[in-house]
Coordinates of C-alpha atoms in Angstrom, one line a residue:
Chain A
X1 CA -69.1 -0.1 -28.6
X2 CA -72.7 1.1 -28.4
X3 CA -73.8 1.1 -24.8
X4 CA -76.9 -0.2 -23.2
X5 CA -80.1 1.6 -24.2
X6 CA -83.0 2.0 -22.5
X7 CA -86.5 4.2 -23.7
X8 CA -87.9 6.3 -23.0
X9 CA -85.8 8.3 -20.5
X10 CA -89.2 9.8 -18.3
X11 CA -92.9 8.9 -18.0
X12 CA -95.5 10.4 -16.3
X13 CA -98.8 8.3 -15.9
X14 CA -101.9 7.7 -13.4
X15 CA -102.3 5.2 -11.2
X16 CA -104.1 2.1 -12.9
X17 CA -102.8 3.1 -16.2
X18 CA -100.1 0.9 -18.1
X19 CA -96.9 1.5 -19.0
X20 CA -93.5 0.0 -21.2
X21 CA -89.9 0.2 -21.0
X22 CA -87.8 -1.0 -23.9
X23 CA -84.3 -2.2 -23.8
X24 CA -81.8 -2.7 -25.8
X25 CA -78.5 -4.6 -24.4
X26 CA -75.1 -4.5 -25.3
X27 CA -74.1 -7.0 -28.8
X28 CA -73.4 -10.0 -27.9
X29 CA -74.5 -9.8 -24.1
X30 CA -76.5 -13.0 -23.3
X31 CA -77.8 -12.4 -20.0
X32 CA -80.0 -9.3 -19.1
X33 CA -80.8 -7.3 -16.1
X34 CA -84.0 -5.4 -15.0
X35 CA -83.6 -3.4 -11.6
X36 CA -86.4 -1.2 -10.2
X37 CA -84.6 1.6 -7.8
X38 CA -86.7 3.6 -5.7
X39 CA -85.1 6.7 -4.2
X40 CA -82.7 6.2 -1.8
X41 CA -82.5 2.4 -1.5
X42 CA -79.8 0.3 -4.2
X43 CA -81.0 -1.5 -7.5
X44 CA -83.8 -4.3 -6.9
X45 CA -83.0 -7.4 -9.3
X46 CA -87.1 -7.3 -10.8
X47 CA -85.8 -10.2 -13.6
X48 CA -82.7 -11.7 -14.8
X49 CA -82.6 -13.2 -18.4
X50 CA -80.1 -15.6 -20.1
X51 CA -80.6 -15.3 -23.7
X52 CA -84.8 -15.9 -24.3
X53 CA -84.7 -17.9 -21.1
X54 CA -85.9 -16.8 -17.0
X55 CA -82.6 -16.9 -14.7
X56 CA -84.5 -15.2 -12.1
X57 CA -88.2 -13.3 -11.6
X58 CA -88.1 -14.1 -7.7
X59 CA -89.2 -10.3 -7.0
X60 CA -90.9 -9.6 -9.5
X61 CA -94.8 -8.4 -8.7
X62 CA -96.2 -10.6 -11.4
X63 CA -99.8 -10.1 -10.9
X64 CA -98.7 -6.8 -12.6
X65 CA -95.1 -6.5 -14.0
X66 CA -94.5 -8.6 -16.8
X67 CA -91.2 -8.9 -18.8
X68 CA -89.9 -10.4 -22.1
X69 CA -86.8 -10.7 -24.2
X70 CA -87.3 -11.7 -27.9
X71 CA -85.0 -13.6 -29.6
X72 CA -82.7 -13.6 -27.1
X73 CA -82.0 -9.5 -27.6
X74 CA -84.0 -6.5 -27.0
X75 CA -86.4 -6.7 -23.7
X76 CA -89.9 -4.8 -22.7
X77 CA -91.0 -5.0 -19.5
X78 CA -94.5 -3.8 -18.6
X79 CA -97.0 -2.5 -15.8
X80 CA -100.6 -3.0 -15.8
X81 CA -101.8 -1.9 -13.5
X82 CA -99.5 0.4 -12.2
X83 CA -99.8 1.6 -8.4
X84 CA -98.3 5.1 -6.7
X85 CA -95.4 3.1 -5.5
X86 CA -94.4 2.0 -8.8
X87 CA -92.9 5.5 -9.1
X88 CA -89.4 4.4 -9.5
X89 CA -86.6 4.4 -11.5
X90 CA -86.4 1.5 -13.6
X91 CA -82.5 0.2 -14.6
X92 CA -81.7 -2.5 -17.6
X93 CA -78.2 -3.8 -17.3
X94 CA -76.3 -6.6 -19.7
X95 CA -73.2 -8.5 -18.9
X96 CA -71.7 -11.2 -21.5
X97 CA -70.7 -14.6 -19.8
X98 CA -72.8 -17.2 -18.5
X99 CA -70.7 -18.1 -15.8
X100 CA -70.5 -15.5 -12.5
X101 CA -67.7 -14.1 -13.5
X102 CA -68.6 -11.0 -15.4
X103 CA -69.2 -7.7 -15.0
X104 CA -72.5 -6.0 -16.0
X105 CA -73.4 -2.6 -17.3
X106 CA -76.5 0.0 -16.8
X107 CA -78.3 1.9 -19.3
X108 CA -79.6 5.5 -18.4
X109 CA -82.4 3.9 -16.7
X110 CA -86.1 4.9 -17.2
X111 CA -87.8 7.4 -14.2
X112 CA -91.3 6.4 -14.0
X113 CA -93.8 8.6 -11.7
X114 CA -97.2 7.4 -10.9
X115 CA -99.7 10.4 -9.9
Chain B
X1 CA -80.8 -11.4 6.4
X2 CA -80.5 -9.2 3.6
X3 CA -78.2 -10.7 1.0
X4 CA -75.5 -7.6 0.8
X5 CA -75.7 -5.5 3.2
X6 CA -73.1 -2.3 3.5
X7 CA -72.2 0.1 6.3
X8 CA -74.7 2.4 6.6
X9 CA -73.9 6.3 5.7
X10 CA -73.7 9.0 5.2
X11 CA -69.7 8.9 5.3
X12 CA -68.4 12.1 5.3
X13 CA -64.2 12.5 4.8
X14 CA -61.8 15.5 3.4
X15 CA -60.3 16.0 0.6
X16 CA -57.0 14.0 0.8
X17 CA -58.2 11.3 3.2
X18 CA -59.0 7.5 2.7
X19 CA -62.3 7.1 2.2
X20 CA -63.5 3.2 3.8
X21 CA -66.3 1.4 2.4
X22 CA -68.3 -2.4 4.2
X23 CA -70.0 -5.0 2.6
X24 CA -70.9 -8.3 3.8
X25 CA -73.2 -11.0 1.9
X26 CA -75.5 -13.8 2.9
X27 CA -74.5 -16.5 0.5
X28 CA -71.1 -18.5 1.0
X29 CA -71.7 -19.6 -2.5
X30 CA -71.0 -16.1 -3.8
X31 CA -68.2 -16.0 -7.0
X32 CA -68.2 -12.5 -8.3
X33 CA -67.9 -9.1 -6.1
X34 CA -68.2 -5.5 -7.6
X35 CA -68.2 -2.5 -6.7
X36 CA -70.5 0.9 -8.4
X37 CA -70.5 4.7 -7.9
X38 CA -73.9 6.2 -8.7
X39 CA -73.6 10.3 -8.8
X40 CA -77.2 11.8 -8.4
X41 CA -79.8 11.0 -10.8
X42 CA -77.2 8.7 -12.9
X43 CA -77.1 5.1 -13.5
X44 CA -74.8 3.0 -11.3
X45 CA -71.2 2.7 -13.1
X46 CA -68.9 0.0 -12.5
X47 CA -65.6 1.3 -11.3
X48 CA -63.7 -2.6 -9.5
X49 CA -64.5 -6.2 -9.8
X50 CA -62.7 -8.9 -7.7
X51 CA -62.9 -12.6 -7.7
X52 CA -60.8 -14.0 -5.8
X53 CA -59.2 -14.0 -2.0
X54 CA -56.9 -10.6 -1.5
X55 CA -56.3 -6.7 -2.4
X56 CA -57.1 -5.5 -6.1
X57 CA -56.0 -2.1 -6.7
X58 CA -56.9 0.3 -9.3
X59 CA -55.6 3.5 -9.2
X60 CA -57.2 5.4 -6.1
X61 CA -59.4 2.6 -5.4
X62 CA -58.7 -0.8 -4.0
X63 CA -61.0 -3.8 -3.4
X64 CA -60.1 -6.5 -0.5
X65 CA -62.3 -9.3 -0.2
X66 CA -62.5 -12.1 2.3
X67 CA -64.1 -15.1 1.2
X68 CA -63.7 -16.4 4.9
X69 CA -65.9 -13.7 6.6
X70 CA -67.7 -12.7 3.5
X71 CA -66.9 -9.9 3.5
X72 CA -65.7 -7.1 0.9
X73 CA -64.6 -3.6 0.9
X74 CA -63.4 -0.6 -0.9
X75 CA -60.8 1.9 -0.2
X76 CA -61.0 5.3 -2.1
X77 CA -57.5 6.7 -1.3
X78 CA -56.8 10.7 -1.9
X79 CA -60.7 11.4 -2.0
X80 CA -61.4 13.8 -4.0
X81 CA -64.6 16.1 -4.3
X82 CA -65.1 14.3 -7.3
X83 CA -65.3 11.4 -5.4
X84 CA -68.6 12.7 -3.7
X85 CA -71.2 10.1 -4.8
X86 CA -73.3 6.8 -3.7
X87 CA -71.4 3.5 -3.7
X88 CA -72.9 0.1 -4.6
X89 CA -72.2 -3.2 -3.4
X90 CA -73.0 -5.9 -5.8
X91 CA -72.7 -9.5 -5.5
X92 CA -73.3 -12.8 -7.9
X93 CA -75.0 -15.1 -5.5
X94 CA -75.1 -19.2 -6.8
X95 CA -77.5 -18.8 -9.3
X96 CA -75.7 -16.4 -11.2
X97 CA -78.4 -13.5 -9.8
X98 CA -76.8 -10.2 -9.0
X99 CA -77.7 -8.2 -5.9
X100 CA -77.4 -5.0 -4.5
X101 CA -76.4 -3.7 -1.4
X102 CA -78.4 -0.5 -0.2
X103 CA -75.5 1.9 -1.0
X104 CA -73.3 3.8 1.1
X105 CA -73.2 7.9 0.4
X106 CA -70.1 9.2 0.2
X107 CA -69.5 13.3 0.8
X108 CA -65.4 14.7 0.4
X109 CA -65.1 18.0 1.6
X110 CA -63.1 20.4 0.2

């Protein structure tokens, strides 16, 4: 079974340039995860999706970071603007239930810097 | 309050030992408790899950949770250096969101 994947693996932009992750969940997994993780600190929920739908996008900066997730599979999410503290690395995950009790899993992750 | 917190490392333990990670969580409301080791410069990897009240072991590794205190941990038992990596609390709160605790670094020495 093909894992979560996630593209590209590195990016290097300015500040106040825009940039877009791509992600691609495990079949069949209905709900899906982007985490932003900034050195040091544990995985920061940005957006939760079930299917097409918004779970979650509590902490998610939206006057710049916007997400999607067509047709209920693959998911972008985007910066525009991005800022020096964007510089992050930034985590899709996928899990399969609707209900709480299942387990989700992390794609290579994306490591943005911002210079 | 943060909504998972963990004990606060670094922890540092010998090859051989037990190896004793903390988590506590905000919401009483929480189902679903997990537990990821996250070498350096890797994506998190889920390595126990536990649902209900009690131990859950797996292999070296067992999982006690307390729904009572909420309250969770994780006990690495013959560490080994292989052991030697960052441990994540996560937790489904009521709304199906999952959250991470901060992470706890663990070191074995040899």
């Amino acid at each position: 079974e093909a894992g979560v994947a996630q593209s590209p693996r590195y990016k290097i932009i300015e500040k106040r340039q825009s940039v877009a992750f791509w992600c691609n969940p495990i079949s069949g997994h209905a709900t899906l995860y982007w985490y932003q993780q900034i050195l040091g600190q544990g995985p920061k929920l940005l957006i939760q999706f079930q299917n097409n739908g918004v779970v979650d996008d509590s902490q998610l900066p939206k006057d710049r970071f916007s997400a999607e997730r067509l047709k209920g599979v693959d998911s972008t999410l985007k910066i525009q603007p991005a800022k020096l503290e964007d510089s992050a690395v930034y985590l899709c995950a996928s899990s399969s239930g609707q209900g709480a009790n299942t387990e989700a899993f992390f794609g290579q992750g994306t490591r943005l810097t911002v210079v | 309050q943060k909504e998972v917190e963990q004990n606060s490392g670094p922890l540092s333990v010998p090859e051989g030992a037990i190896a004793s990670l903390n988590c506590t969580y905000s919401d009483r409301g929480s189902q679903s408790f997990f537990w990821y080791r996250q070498y350096s410069g890797k994506s998190p990897e889920l390595i126990m899950s536990i649902y209900s009240n009690g131990d859950k072991e797996d292999g070296r590794f067992t999982a006690q949770l307390n729904k009572a205190s909420q309250y969770v941990s994780l006990l690495i038992r013959d560490s080994q250096p292989s052991d030697s990596a960052t441990y994540l609390c996560a937790v489904t709160m009521g709304d199906y969101k999952l959250s991470f605790g901060a992470g706890t670094t663990v070191t074995v020495r040899a």
